[in-house]
Short mmCIF file of C-alpha atoms in Angstrom, two decimals:
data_model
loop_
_atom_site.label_atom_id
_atom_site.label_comp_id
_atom_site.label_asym_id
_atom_site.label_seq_id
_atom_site.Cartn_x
_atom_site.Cartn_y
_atom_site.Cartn_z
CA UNK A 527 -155.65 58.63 -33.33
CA UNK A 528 -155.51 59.98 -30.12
CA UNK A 529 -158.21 57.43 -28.80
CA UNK A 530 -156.27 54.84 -29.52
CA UNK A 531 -152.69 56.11 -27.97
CA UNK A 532 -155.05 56.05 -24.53
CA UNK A 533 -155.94 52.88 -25.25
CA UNK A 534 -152.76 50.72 -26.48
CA UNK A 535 -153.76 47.45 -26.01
CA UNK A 536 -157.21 47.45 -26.92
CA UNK A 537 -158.87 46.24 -30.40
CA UNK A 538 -161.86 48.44 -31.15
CA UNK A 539 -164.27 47.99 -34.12
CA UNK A 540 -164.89 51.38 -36.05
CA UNK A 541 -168.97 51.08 -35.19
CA UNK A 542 -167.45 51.31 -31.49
CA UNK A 543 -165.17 54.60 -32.29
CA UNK A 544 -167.96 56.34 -34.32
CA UNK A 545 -170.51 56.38 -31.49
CA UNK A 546 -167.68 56.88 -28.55
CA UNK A 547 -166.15 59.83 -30.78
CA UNK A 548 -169.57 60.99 -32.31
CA UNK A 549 -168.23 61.22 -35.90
CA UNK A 550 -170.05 59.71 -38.87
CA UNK A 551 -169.07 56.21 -39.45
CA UNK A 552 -167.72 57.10 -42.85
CA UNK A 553 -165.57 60.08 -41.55
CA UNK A 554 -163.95 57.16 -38.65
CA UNK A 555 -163.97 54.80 -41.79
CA UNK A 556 -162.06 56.80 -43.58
CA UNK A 557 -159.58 57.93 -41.09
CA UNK A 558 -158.58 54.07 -39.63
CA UNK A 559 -158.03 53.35 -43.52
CA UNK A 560 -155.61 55.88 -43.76
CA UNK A 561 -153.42 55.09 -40.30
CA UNK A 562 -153.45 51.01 -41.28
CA UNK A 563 -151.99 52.63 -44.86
CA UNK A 564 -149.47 54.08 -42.94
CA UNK A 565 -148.76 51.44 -40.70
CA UNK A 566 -149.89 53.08 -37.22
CA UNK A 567 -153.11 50.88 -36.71
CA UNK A 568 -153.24 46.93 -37.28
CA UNK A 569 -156.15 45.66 -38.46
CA UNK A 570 -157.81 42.38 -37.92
CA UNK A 571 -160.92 40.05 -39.32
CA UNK A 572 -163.28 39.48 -37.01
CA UNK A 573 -165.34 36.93 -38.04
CA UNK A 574 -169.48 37.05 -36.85
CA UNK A 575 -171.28 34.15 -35.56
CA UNK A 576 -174.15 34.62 -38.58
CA UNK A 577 -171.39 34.64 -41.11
CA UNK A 578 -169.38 37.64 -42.32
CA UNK A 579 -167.22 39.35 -40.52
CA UNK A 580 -165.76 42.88 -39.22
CA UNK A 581 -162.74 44.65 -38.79
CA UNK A 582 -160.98 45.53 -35.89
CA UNK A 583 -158.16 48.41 -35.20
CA UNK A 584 -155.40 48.82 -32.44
CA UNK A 585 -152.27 51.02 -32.41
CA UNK A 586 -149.25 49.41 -33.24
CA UNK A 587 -146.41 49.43 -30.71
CA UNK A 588 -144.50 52.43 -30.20
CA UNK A 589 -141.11 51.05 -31.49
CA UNK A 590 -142.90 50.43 -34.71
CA UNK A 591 -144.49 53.85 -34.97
CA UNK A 592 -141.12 55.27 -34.24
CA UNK A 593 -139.93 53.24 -36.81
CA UNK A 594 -142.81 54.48 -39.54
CA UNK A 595 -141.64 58.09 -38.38
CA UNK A 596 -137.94 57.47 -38.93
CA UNK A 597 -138.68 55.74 -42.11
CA UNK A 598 -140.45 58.76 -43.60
CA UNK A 599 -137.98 61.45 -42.42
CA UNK A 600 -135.21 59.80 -43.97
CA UNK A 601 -136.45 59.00 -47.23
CA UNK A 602 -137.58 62.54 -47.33
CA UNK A 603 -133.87 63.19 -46.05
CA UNK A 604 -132.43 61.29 -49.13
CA UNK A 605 -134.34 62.72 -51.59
CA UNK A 606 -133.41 66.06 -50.59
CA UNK A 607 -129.96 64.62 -50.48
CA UNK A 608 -130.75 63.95 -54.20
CA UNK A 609 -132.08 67.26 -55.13
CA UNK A 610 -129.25 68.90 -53.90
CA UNK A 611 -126.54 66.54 -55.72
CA UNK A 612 -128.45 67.78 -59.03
CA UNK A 613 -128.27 71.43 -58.19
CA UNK A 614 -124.46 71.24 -57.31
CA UNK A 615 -124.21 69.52 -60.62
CA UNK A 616 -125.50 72.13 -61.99
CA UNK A 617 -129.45 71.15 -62.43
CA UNK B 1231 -129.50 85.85 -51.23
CA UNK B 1232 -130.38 85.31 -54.88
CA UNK B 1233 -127.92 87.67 -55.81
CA UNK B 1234 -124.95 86.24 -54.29
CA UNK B 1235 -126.49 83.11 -56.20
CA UNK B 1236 -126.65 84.71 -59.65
CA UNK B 1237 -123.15 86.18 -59.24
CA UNK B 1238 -121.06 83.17 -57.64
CA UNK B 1239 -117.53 84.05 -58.38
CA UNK B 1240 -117.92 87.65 -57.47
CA UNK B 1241 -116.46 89.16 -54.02
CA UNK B 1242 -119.26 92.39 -53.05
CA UNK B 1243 -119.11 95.39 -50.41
CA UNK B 1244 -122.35 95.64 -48.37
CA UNK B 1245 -122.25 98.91 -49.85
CA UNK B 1246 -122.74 98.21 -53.67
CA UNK B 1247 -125.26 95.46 -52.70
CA UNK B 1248 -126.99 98.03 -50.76
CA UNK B 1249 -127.12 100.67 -53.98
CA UNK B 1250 -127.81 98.06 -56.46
CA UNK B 1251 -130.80 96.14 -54.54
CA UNK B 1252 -131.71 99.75 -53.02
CA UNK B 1253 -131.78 98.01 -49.82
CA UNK B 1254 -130.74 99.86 -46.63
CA UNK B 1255 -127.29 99.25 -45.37
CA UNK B 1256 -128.13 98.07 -41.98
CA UNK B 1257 -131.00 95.62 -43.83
CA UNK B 1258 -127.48 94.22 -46.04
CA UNK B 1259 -125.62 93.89 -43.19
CA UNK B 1260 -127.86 91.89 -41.08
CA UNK B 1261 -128.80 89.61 -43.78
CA UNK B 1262 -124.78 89.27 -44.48
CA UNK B 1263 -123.54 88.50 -41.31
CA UNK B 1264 -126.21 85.58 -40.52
CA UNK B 1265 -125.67 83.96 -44.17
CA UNK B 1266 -122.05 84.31 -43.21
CA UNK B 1267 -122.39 82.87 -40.07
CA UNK B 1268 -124.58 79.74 -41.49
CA UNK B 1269 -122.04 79.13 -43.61
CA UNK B 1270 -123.35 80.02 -47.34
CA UNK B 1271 -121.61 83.26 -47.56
CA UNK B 1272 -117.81 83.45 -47.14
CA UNK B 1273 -115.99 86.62 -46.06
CA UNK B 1274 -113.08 88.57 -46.71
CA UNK B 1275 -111.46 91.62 -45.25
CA UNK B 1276 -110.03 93.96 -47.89
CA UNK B 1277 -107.13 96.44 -46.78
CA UNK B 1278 -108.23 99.94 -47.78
CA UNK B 1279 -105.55 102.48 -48.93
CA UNK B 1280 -106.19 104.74 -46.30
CA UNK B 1281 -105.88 102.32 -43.61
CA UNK B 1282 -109.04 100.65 -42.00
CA UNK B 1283 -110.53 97.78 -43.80
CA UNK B 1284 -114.06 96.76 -45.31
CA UNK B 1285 -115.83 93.28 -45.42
CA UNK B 1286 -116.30 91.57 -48.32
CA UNK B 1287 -118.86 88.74 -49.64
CA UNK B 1288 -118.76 85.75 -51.77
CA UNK B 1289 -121.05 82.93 -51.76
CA UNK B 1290 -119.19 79.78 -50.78
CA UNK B 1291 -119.12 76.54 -53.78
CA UNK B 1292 -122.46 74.69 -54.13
CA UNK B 1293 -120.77 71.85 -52.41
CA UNK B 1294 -120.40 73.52 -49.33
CA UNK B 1295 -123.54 75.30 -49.05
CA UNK B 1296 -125.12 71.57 -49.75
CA UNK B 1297 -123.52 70.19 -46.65
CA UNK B 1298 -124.51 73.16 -44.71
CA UNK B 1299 -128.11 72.17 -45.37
CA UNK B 1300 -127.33 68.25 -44.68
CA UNK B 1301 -125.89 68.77 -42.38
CA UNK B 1302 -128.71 70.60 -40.95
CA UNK B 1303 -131.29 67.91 -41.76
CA UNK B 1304 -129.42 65.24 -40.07
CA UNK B 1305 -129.17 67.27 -37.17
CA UNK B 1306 -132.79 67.62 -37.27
CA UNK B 1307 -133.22 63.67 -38.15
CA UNK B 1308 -130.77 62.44 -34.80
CA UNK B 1309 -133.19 64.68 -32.73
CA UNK B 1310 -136.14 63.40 -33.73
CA UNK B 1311 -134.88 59.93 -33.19
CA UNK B 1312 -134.06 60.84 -30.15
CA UNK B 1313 -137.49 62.40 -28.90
CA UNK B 1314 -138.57 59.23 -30.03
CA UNK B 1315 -136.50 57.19 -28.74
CA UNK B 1316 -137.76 58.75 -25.32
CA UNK B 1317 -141.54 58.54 -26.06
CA UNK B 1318 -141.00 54.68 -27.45
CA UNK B 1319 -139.51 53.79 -23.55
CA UNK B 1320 -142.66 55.71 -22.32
CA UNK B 1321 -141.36 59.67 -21.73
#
């Protein structure tokens, strides 16, 4: 995560991120899954010149990070807005 | 807390709460005065015969203590926004 906040613009490959950050490529794997999931990383085919292909990762922009963020805290927000509507009720 | 939740139409001295949760006074009166002051206990002053006056306690409707906590949360919410706001134009 943090590597790529330094580097903004860059597209990196996770092969790249596991031998620059010395994790296993499973662990970086893993971890790049999770942050395209959540819409911090972007992810895009990179096609090889012998056929197949690999994927490549850079941070989104900060407005749409921000936006991710906001997105979560209020729906969190509403559903305790929810919550609490039942237990005034009476739930 | 809890008690004032179990008991919601009841007005309570510091001084029965004290006997019946055998809790010391001063530990009451603390925790009193800052649920008053955030809003989910309400207060009233009750003329003694004597002259002189004690304090005493009532938890406010579940539709106010709701907002308290709302209105918390948003408050938390518009500062976030605004931290990012700050970090999205590069802070």
């Amino acid at each position: 995560m943090k590597h790529f906040l330094n580097e903004p613009e860059k597209w990196v490959e996770t092969d790249t991120l596991s031998r620059s950050l010395d994790l296993d490529i499973s662990t970086v794997q893993r971890s790049v899954k999770k942050l395209h999931e959540k819409g911090i990383l972007q992810r895009s085919q990179q096609n090889l010149d012998g056929g197949g292909y690999v994927f490549i990762y850079k941070i989104h922009s900060r407005n749409q990070i921000k936006n991710v963020i906001l997105k979560i805290v209020q729906s969190w927000a509403d559903r305790l807005g929810q919550e609490l509507e039942q237990w005034e009720n009476g739930g």
